[in-house]
XYZ file of N, CA and C in Angstrom:
201
model
N 92.565 116.892 100.403
C 93.781 116.675 99.629
C 93.691 115.274 99.021
N 94.024 115.168 97.745
C 93.965 113.843 97.138
C 95.260 113.067 97.404
N 95.191 111.787 97.140
C 96.321 110.906 97.447
C 97.595 111.293 96.707
N 97.458 111.763 95.472
C 98.655 112.092 94.704
C 99.411 113.256 95.351
N 98.670 114.302 95.729
C 99.312 115.463 96.366
C 99.908 115.085 97.714
N 99.178 114.292 98.444
C 99.654 113.840 99.751
C 100.933 113.015 99.579
N 100.920 112.140 98.579
C 102.104 111.346 98.273
C 103.281 112.223 97.882
N 103.005 113.283 97.131
C 104.065 114.203 96.714
C 104.715 114.872 97.917
N 103.911 115.219 98.914
C 104.471 115.818 100.129
C 105.391 114.841 100.855
N 104.987 113.590 100.912
C 105.838 112.573 101.536
C 107.147 112.414 100.762
N 107.071 112.424 99.441
C 108.279 112.277 98.629
C 109.204 113.485 98.782
N 108.626 114.672 98.918
C 109.444 115.864 99.146
C 110.142 115.783 100.501
N 109.429 115.314 101.500
C 110.029 115.159 102.829
C 111.139 114.107 102.790
N 110.954 113.071 101.984
C 111.993 112.051 101.832
C 113.269 112.674 101.265
N 113.119 113.576 100.310
C 114.291 114.238 99.727
C 114.996 115.127 100.746
N 114.234 115.791 101.594
C 114.827 116.617 102.654
C 115.633 115.734 103.601
N 115.060 114.601 103.978
C 115.767 113.670 104.867
C 117.035 113.139 104.204
N 116.958 112.870 102.914
C 118.121 112.376 102.170
C 119.257 113.404 102.206
N 118.902 114.683 102.102
C 119.914 115.745 102.165
C 120.540 115.830 103.555
N 119.742 115.571 104.586
C 120.269 115.578 105.957
C 121.200 114.389 106.205
N 121.021 113.334 105.438
C 121.870 112.152 105.592
C 123.297 112.381 105.090
N 123.449 113.207 104.081
C 124.766 113.395 103.457
C 125.853 113.831 104.435
N 125.652 114.891 105.226
C 126.724 115.275 106.158
C 126.958 114.244 107.262
N 125.908 113.526 107.645
C 126.069 112.494 108.675
C 126.942 111.368 108.134
N 126.682 110.960 106.908
C 127.490 109.895 106.301
C 128.928 110.358 106.069
N 129.076 111.621 105.704
C 130.425 112.164 105.514
C 131.187 112.153 106.836
N 130.515 112.532 107.916
C 131.148 112.530 109.238
C 131.535 111.120 109.654
N 130.703 110.145 109.313
C 131.013 108.758 109.671
C 132.269 108.253 108.967
N 132.516 108.763 107.774
C 133.707 108.350 107.034
C 134.969 109.035 107.551
N 134.771 110.087 108.325
C 135.897 110.826 108.881
C 136.660 109.960 109.873
N 137.948 110.035 109.829
C 138.776 109.237 110.733
C 139.083 109.980 112.029
N 138.520 111.157 112.185
C 138.813 111.957 113.374
C 137.805 111.745 114.500
N 136.760 110.962 114.251
C 135.739 110.733 115.275
C 136.205 109.708 116.302
N 135.820 109.945 117.527
C 136.072 108.964 118.571
C 135.016 107.872 118.517
N 135.149 106.899 119.384
C 134.224 105.771 119.397
C 132.802 106.227 119.716
N 132.658 107.039 120.754
C 131.320 107.496 121.143
C 130.677 108.348 120.055
N 131.470 109.231 119.458
C 130.934 110.071 118.380
C 130.505 109.216 117.196
N 131.315 108.231 116.867
C 130.978 107.338 115.756
C 129.670 106.610 116.017
N 129.488 106.157 117.251
C 128.251 105.458 117.603
C 127.046 106.382 117.491
N 127.200 107.612 117.954
C 126.095 108.570 117.879
C 125.739 108.895 116.427
N 126.757 109.092 115.591
C 126.498 109.371 114.182
C 125.873 108.162 113.492
N 126.300 106.970 113.856
C 125.724 105.757 113.268
C 124.254 105.617 113.656
N 123.928 105.927 114.901
C 122.532 105.877 115.337
C 121.699 106.922 114.599
N 122.271 108.100 114.451
C 121.546 109.165 113.746
C 121.347 108.793 112.278
N 122.380 108.234 111.669
C 122.261 107.819 110.272
C 121.162 106.772 110.119
N 121.149 105.815 111.006
C 120.146 104.756 110.954
C 118.731 105.324 111.084
N 118.543 106.224 112.026
C 117.232 106.824 112.246
C 116.784 107.637 111.023
N 117.674 108.484 110.510
C 117.334 109.303 109.347
C 117.044 108.442 108.119
N 117.831 107.386 107.941
C 117.639 106.519 106.781
C 116.297 105.788 106.867
N 115.944 105.312 108.055
C 114.646 104.653 108.231
C 113.500 105.629 107.963
N 113.643 106.856 108.433
C 112.615 107.873 108.180
C 112.506 108.156 106.681
N 113.653 108.235 106.007
C 113.678 108.458 104.561
C 112.941 107.337 103.827
N 113.268 106.091 104.194
C 112.634 104.955 103.528
C 111.125 104.928 103.762
N 110.709 105.240 104.976
C 109.276 105.259 105.292
C 108.546 106.340 104.492
N 109.123 107.524 104.431
C 108.494 108.614 103.670
C 108.426 108.269 102.186
N 109.491 107.711 101.663
C 109.524 107.350 100.244
C 108.492 106.268 99.929
N 108.444 105.237 100.756
C 107.492 104.147 100.526
C 106.050 104.637 100.651
N 105.788 105.454 101.654
C 104.436 105.976 101.853
C 104.029 106.873 100.688
N 104.939 107.740 100.263
C 104.649 108.621 99.135
C 104.351 107.854 97.864
N 105.150 106.847 97.579
C 104.920 106.034 96.381
C 103.596 105.281 96.478
N 103.333 104.730 97.655
C 102.087 103.986 97.844
C 100.873 104.893 97.635
N 100.919 106.079 98.202
C 99.799 107.009 98.053
C 99.583 107.394 96.593
N 100.669 107.612 95.873
C 100.520 108.006 94.474
C 100.037 106.846 93.601
N 100.443 105.632 93.945
C 100.006 104.475 93.163
C 98.553 104.119 93.447
N 98.072 104.454 94.641
C 96.699 104.099 95.007
C 95.704 105.179 94.606
N 96.149 106.072 93.787
C 95.282 107.170 93.319
C 94.124 106.594 92.507
N 92.894 106.979 92.853
C 91.724 106.443 92.122
C 91.620 106.952 90.705
């Protein structure tokens, strides 16, 4: 597999992660969550966002380093 295709897979995975972030962020804005639930959603949001950023950066890097 060449770097461009590999990078494209990473970018597609980044988009999937971004879609998973939307309901988590919506839940965090909800005023019905308790303290513990809010903390759990905040941790999940942080983890998903970091994964999204890593996939996006890796995908871009792979595509830019294409020979």
